[in-house]
PDB file of C-alpha atoms in Angstrom:
ATOM      1  CA  UNK A   1      80.962 103.941 102.593  1.00 75.00           C
ATOM      2  CA  UNK A   2      84.136 102.491 101.213  1.00 93.00           C
ATOM      3  CA  UNK A   3      85.968  99.191 101.328  1.00 95.00           C
ATOM      4  CA  UNK A   4      89.055  98.851 103.505  1.00 97.00           C
ATOM      5  CA  UNK A   5      91.424  95.882 103.830  1.00 98.00           C
ATOM      6  CA  UNK A   6      91.377  94.752 107.461  1.00 98.00           C
ATOM      7  CA  UNK A   7      93.936  93.369 109.880  1.00 98.00           C
ATOM      8  CA  UNK A   8      91.871  92.494 112.979  1.00 98.00           C
ATOM      9  CA  UNK A   9      94.062  92.372 116.094  1.00 97.00           C
ATOM     10  CA  UNK A  10      93.663  91.900 119.825  1.00 96.00           C
ATOM     11  CA  UNK A  11      94.771  95.479 120.490  1.00 97.00           C
ATOM     12  CA  UNK A  12      93.574  99.028 120.057  1.00 98.00           C
ATOM     13  CA  UNK A  13      95.442 101.256 117.610  1.00 98.00           C
ATOM     14  CA  UNK A  14      94.826 104.991 117.868  1.00 97.00           C
ATOM     15  CA  UNK A  15      95.070 107.790 115.289  1.00 96.00           C
ATOM     16  CA  UNK A  16      98.634 109.166 115.079  1.00 94.00           C
ATOM     17  CA  UNK A  17      99.973 106.084 116.900  1.00 96.00           C
ATOM     18  CA  UNK A  18     103.107 104.529 115.446  1.00 97.00           C
ATOM     19  CA  UNK A  19     102.744 100.761 115.374  1.00 97.00           C
ATOM     20  CA  UNK A  20     105.368  98.197 114.389  1.00 98.00           C
ATOM     21  CA  UNK A  21     104.006  94.865 113.193  1.00 98.00           C
ATOM     22  CA  UNK A  22     105.570  91.506 112.379  1.00 98.00           C
ATOM     23  CA  UNK A  23     103.691  90.010 109.438  1.00 98.00           C
ATOM     24  CA  UNK A  24     103.830  86.249 108.997  1.00 97.00           C
ATOM     25  CA  UNK A  25     100.430  84.966 107.825  1.00 96.00           C
ATOM     26  CA  UNK A  26     100.058  84.691 104.017  1.00 96.00           C
ATOM     27  CA  UNK A  27      96.818  86.710 104.019  1.00 97.00           C
ATOM     28  CA  UNK A  28      98.422  89.643 105.836  1.00 97.00           C
ATOM     29  CA  UNK A  29     101.577  89.440 103.720  1.00 96.00           C
ATOM     30  CA  UNK A  30      99.280  89.911 100.721  1.00 97.00           C
ATOM     31  CA  UNK A  31      97.504  92.812 102.447  1.00 97.00           C
ATOM     32  CA  UNK A  32     100.776  94.566 103.296  1.00 97.00           C
ATOM     33  CA  UNK A  33     102.268  94.096  99.838  1.00 96.00           C
ATOM     34  CA  UNK A  34      99.139  95.486  98.157  1.00 96.00           C
ATOM     35  CA  UNK A  35      98.726  98.421 100.529  1.00 97.00           C
ATOM     36  CA  UNK A  36     102.415  99.301 100.341  1.00 97.00           C
ATOM     37  CA  UNK A  37     102.536  99.064  96.531  1.00 96.00           C
ATOM     38  CA  UNK A  38      99.380 101.175  96.125  1.00 96.00           C
ATOM     39  CA  UNK A  39     100.075 103.533  99.064  1.00 96.00           C
ATOM     40  CA  UNK A  40      96.662 102.709 100.503  1.00 97.00           C
ATOM     41  CA  UNK A  41      95.529 102.253 104.085  1.00 97.00           C
ATOM     42  CA  UNK A  42      94.399  99.171 105.947  1.00 98.00           C
ATOM     43  CA  UNK A  43      92.233  99.025 109.046  1.00 98.00           C
ATOM     44  CA  UNK A  44      92.856  97.582 112.481  1.00 98.00           C
ATOM     45  CA  UNK A  45      89.591  96.798 114.238  1.00 98.00           C
ATOM     46  CA  UNK A  46      90.160  95.479 117.775  1.00 98.00           C
ATOM     47  CA  UNK A  47      89.063  91.880 118.261  1.00 97.00           C
ATOM     48  CA  UNK A  48      86.920  91.045 121.284  1.00 96.00           C
ATOM     49  CA  UNK A  49      85.717  87.478 121.879  1.00 95.00           C
ATOM     50  CA  UNK A  50      87.099  86.414 118.479  1.00 94.00           C
ATOM     51  CA  UNK A  51      85.137  89.084 116.565  1.00 95.00           C
ATOM     52  CA  UNK A  52      86.193  92.505 115.266  1.00 97.00           C
ATOM     53  CA  UNK A  53      84.297  95.331 116.943  1.00 97.00           C
ATOM     54  CA  UNK A  54      82.497  98.083 115.031  1.00 96.00           C
ATOM     55  CA  UNK A  55      85.193 100.762 115.313  1.00 97.00           C
ATOM     56  CA  UNK A  56      88.864 100.790 114.385  1.00 98.00           C
ATOM     57  CA  UNK A  57      91.752 102.848 113.055  1.00 98.00           C
ATOM     58  CA  UNK A  58      92.937 103.138 109.473  1.00 98.00           C
ATOM     59  CA  UNK A  59      96.700 102.711 109.256  1.00 98.00           C
ATOM     60  CA  UNK A  60      99.225 103.739 106.633  1.00 98.00           C
ATOM     61  CA  UNK A  61     102.421 101.763 106.113  1.00 98.00           C
ATOM     62  CA  UNK A  62     105.375 104.093 106.547  1.00 97.00           C
ATOM     63  CA  UNK A  63     108.079 101.491 105.978  1.00 97.00           C
ATOM     64  CA  UNK A  64     108.625  97.838 105.227  1.00 96.00           C
ATOM     65  CA  UNK A  65     111.679  97.631 107.444  1.00 96.00           C
ATOM     66  CA  UNK A  66     112.657  94.006 106.896  1.00 96.00           C
ATOM     67  CA  UNK A  67     111.663  91.137 104.623  1.00 95.00           C
ATOM     68  CA  UNK A  68     112.811  87.706 105.753  1.00 96.00           C
ATOM     69  CA  UNK A  69     113.826  84.913 103.335  1.00 96.00           C
ATOM     70  CA  UNK A  70     110.549  83.079 104.051  1.00 94.00           C
ATOM     71  CA  UNK A  71     108.471  86.165 103.141  1.00 93.00           C
ATOM     72  CA  UNK A  72     107.700  87.287 106.682  1.00 96.00           C
ATOM     73  CA  UNK A  73     108.175  90.993 107.178  1.00 97.00           C
ATOM     74  CA  UNK A  74     108.451  93.749 109.738  1.00 98.00           C
ATOM     75  CA  UNK A  75     106.557  96.940 108.978  1.00 98.00           C
ATOM     76  CA  UNK A  76     106.118 100.351 110.510  1.00 98.00           C
ATOM     77  CA  UNK A  77     102.729 102.004 110.317  1.00 98.00           C
ATOM     78  CA  UNK A  78     100.897 105.043 111.636  1.00 98.00           C
ATOM     79  CA  UNK A  79      97.245 105.568 112.526  1.00 97.00           C
ATOM     80  CA  UNK A  80      95.582 108.092 110.249  1.00 96.00           C
ATOM     81  CA  UNK A  81      91.878 108.139 111.118  1.00 96.00           C
ATOM     82  CA  UNK A  82      89.092 106.202 112.798  1.00 97.00           C
ATOM     83  CA  UNK A  83      86.364 104.246 111.058  1.00 98.00           C
ATOM     84  CA  UNK A  84      83.039 102.562 111.730  1.00 97.00           C
ATOM     85  CA  UNK A  85      82.966  98.980 110.530  1.00 98.00           C
ATOM     86  CA  UNK A  86      79.529  98.565 108.977  1.00 97.00           C
ATOM     87  CA  UNK A  87      80.093  95.116 107.493  1.00 97.00           C
ATOM     88  CA  UNK A  88      82.910  92.607 107.939  1.00 97.00           C
ATOM     89  CA  UNK A  89      83.952  90.143 105.245  1.00 96.00           C
ATOM     90  CA  UNK A  90      86.243  87.377 106.518  1.00 95.00           C
ATOM     91  CA  UNK A  91      87.765  87.106 103.040  1.00 93.00           C
ATOM     92  CA  UNK A  92      87.716  89.922 100.483  1.00 92.00           C
ATOM     93  CA  UNK A  93      86.728  89.018  96.942  1.00 92.00           C
ATOM     94  CA  UNK A  94      89.688  87.396  95.143  1.00 94.00           C
ATOM     95  CA  UNK A  95      91.967  88.065  98.128  1.00 96.00           C
ATOM     96  CA  UNK A  96      93.228  86.158 101.142  1.00 96.00           C
ATOM     97  CA  UNK A  97      92.677  88.920 103.702  1.00 97.00           C
ATOM     98  CA  UNK A  98      89.553  90.314 105.400  1.00 97.00           C
ATOM     99  CA  UNK A  99      87.867  93.468 104.236  1.00 97.00           C
ATOM    100  CA  UNK A 100      85.164  95.756 105.537  1.00 97.00           C
ATOM    101  CA  UNK A 101      82.585  98.274 104.442  1.00 97.00           C
ATOM    102  CA  UNK A 102      83.553 101.325 106.487  1.00 98.00           C
ATOM    103  CA  UNK A 103      82.659 104.945 107.095  1.00 97.00           C
ATOM    104  CA  UNK A 104      85.513 107.178 108.148  1.00 97.00           C
ATOM    105  CA  UNK A 105      84.969 109.125 111.385  1.00 95.00           C
ATOM    106  CA  UNK A 106      85.878 112.768 111.737  1.00 90.00           C
ATOM    107  CA  UNK A 107      86.381 113.928 115.307  1.00 88.00           C
ATOM    108  CA  UNK A 108      84.553 117.139 116.099  1.00 85.00           C
ATOM    109  CA  UNK A 109      85.281 120.041 118.408  1.00 81.00           C
ATOM    110  CA  UNK A 110      88.474 121.467 119.806  1.00 84.00           C
ATOM    111  CA  UNK A 111      90.335 120.618 122.961  1.00 87.00           C
ATOM    112  CA  UNK A 112      89.835 122.361 126.310  1.00 91.00           C
ATOM    113  CA  UNK A 113      93.092 123.617 127.811  1.00 94.00           C
ATOM    114  CA  UNK A 114      91.661 123.660 131.361  1.00 96.00           C
ATOM    115  CA  UNK A 115      90.634 119.983 131.298  1.00 96.00           C
ATOM    116  CA  UNK A 116      93.821 119.126 129.419  1.00 96.00           C
ATOM    117  CA  UNK A 117      95.915 120.799 132.140  1.00 97.00           C
ATOM    118  CA  UNK A 118      94.183 118.764 134.849  1.00 97.00           C
ATOM    119  CA  UNK A 119      94.707 115.530 132.904  1.00 97.00           C
ATOM    120  CA  UNK A 120      98.375 116.273 132.213  1.00 97.00           C
ATOM    121  CA  UNK A 121      98.869 116.979 135.936  1.00 97.00           C
ATOM    122  CA  UNK A 122      97.280 113.614 136.784  1.00 97.00           C
ATOM    123  CA  UNK A 123      99.482 111.876 134.205  1.00 97.00           C
ATOM    124  CA  UNK A 124     102.545 113.499 135.789  1.00 96.00           C
ATOM    125  CA  UNK A 125     101.418 112.239 139.219  1.00 96.00           C
ATOM    126  CA  UNK A 126     100.931 108.717 137.843  1.00 97.00           C
ATOM    127  CA  UNK A 127     104.338 108.650 136.158  1.00 97.00           C
ATOM    128  CA  UNK A 128     106.025 109.953 139.324  1.00 95.00           C
ATOM    129  CA  UNK A 129     104.315 107.387 141.560  1.00 95.00           C
ATOM    130  CA  UNK A 130     105.210 104.556 139.185  1.00 94.00           C
ATOM    131  CA  UNK A 131     108.729 105.906 138.603  1.00 94.00           C
ATOM    132  CA  UNK A 132     108.101 105.817 134.859  1.00 93.00           C
ATOM    133  CA  UNK A 133     110.803 107.415 132.736  1.00 93.00           C
ATOM    134  CA  UNK A 134     108.351 108.642 130.102  1.00 91.00           C
ATOM    135  CA  UNK A 135     108.054 112.282 129.053  1.00 92.00           C
ATOM    136  CA  UNK A 136     104.948 113.952 130.410  1.00 93.00           C
ATOM    137  CA  UNK A 137     102.933 115.488 127.565  1.00 92.00           C
ATOM    138  CA  UNK A 138     102.830 119.251 127.264  1.00 93.00           C
ATOM    139  CA  UNK A 139      99.585 121.187 127.366  1.00 93.00           C
ATOM    140  CA  UNK A 140      98.950 122.520 123.859  1.00 92.00           C
ATOM    141  CA  UNK A 141      96.304 122.773 121.173  1.00 89.00           C
ATOM    142  CA  UNK A 142      98.128 119.972 119.319  1.00 88.00           C
ATOM    143  CA  UNK A 143      98.056 117.491 122.199  1.00 90.00           C
ATOM    144  CA  UNK A 144      95.740 114.501 121.771  1.00 92.00           C
ATOM    145  CA  UNK A 145      95.144 112.060 124.626  1.00 95.00           C
ATOM    146  CA  UNK A 146      95.650 109.210 122.150  1.00 95.00           C
ATOM    147  CA  UNK A 147      99.410 109.882 122.354  1.00 94.00           C
ATOM    148  CA  UNK A 148      99.548 108.518 125.925  1.00 95.00           C
ATOM    149  CA  UNK A 149      96.495 106.242 125.963  1.00 96.00           C
ATOM    150  CA  UNK A 150      98.579 103.059 126.252  1.00 96.00           C
ATOM    151  CA  UNK A 151     100.629 104.515 129.116  1.00 96.00           C
ATOM    152  CA  UNK A 152      97.995 105.483 131.687  1.00 97.00           C
ATOM    153  CA  UNK A 153      96.688 102.162 132.954  1.00 96.00           C
ATOM    154  CA  UNK A 154      93.665 101.733 130.713  1.00 97.00           C
ATOM    155  CA  UNK A 155      92.482  98.183 130.055  1.00 97.00           C
ATOM    156  CA  UNK A 156      91.426  97.145 126.560  1.00 97.00           C
ATOM    157  CA  UNK A 157      87.738  97.828 127.236  1.00 97.00           C
ATOM    158  CA  UNK A 158      88.611 101.372 128.334  1.00 98.00           C
ATOM    159  CA  UNK A 159      90.881 101.876 125.307  1.00 98.00           C
ATOM    160  CA  UNK A 160      88.000 100.814 123.051  1.00 97.00           C
ATOM    161  CA  UNK A 161      85.703 103.279 124.818  1.00 97.00           C
ATOM    162  CA  UNK A 162      88.302 106.000 124.220  1.00 97.00           C
ATOM    163  CA  UNK A 163      88.468 105.068 120.522  1.00 97.00           C
ATOM    164  CA  UNK A 164      84.663 105.236 120.280  1.00 96.00           C
ATOM    165  CA  UNK A 165      84.595 108.757 121.738  1.00 96.00           C
ATOM    166  CA  UNK A 166      84.599 111.372 118.986  1.00 93.00           C
ATOM    167  CA  UNK A 167      85.514 114.601 120.768  1.00 95.00           C
ATOM    168  CA  UNK A 168      88.784 115.374 122.512  1.00 95.00           C
ATOM    169  CA  UNK A 169      86.963 117.037 125.425  1.00 95.00           C
ATOM    170  CA  UNK A 170      84.956 113.853 126.115  1.00 96.00           C
ATOM    171  CA  UNK A 171      88.127 111.757 125.847  1.00 97.00           C
ATOM    172  CA  UNK A 172      89.900 114.040 128.310  1.00 97.00           C
ATOM    173  CA  UNK A 173      86.950 113.812 130.726  1.00 97.00           C
ATOM    174  CA  UNK A 174      87.001 110.003 130.384  1.00 98.00           C
ATOM    175  CA  UNK A 175      90.740 109.861 131.115  1.00 98.00           C
ATOM    176  CA  UNK A 176      90.437 112.334 133.994  1.00 98.00           C
ATOM    177  CA  UNK A 177      87.760 110.137 135.638  1.00 98.00           C
ATOM    178  CA  UNK A 178      89.927 107.069 135.075  1.00 98.00           C
ATOM    179  CA  UNK A 179      93.043 108.657 136.589  1.00 97.00           C
ATOM    180  CA  UNK A 180      91.184 110.096 139.582  1.00 97.00           C
ATOM    181  CA  UNK A 181      90.125 106.525 140.439  1.00 96.00           C
ATOM    182  CA  UNK A 182      93.300 104.753 139.282  1.00 96.00           C
ATOM    183  CA  UNK A 183      95.968 106.835 141.057  1.00 96.00           C
ATOM    184  CA  UNK A 184      94.738 105.972 144.601  1.00 96.00           C
ATOM    185  CA  UNK A 185      94.775 102.272 143.655  1.00 94.00           C
ATOM    186  CA  UNK A 186      98.363 102.607 142.432  1.00 93.00           C
ATOM    187  CA  UNK A 187      99.318 104.389 145.649  1.00 91.00           C
ATOM    188  CA  UNK A 188      98.008 101.469 147.726  1.00 87.00           C
TER     189      UNK A 188
END
């Protein structure tokens, strides 16, 4: 277990996702300044019913793109890995921001090109039906469903379920089941 500064938000961040954030609260300004100066990560656990859930994504700041005269800032970050939140502290010791005792999660297993091909085909159908001008992912060993998770009609509960799933094959099966049910609804 290790300690991780936390930025609980009402959204799901995924590994490898690029996320731009506008920082305006003093506690999160402190978090960003410390993490950026020390090149350390911070965690985003999704918040449900005003409480952070037990899984989240560690993020690394890639750029502080703008600092406003009043100290607010715009940052760019990227998801690096998932974590279990074992214990949440609303205020870290001698800090303004929250912190958590976390265990990092390592996904296991490889992808399955057959399932991946079916899912990519369903994504292409969805994008065509919705006239979405978004590139359809290519089938490859490097493809992770996280890269399109926000663009396939999942609600927050489903995105959390995807984040909690620790193999790419299970995530692909989850998304395939979702799309098989979702596409007919979109067609109606």
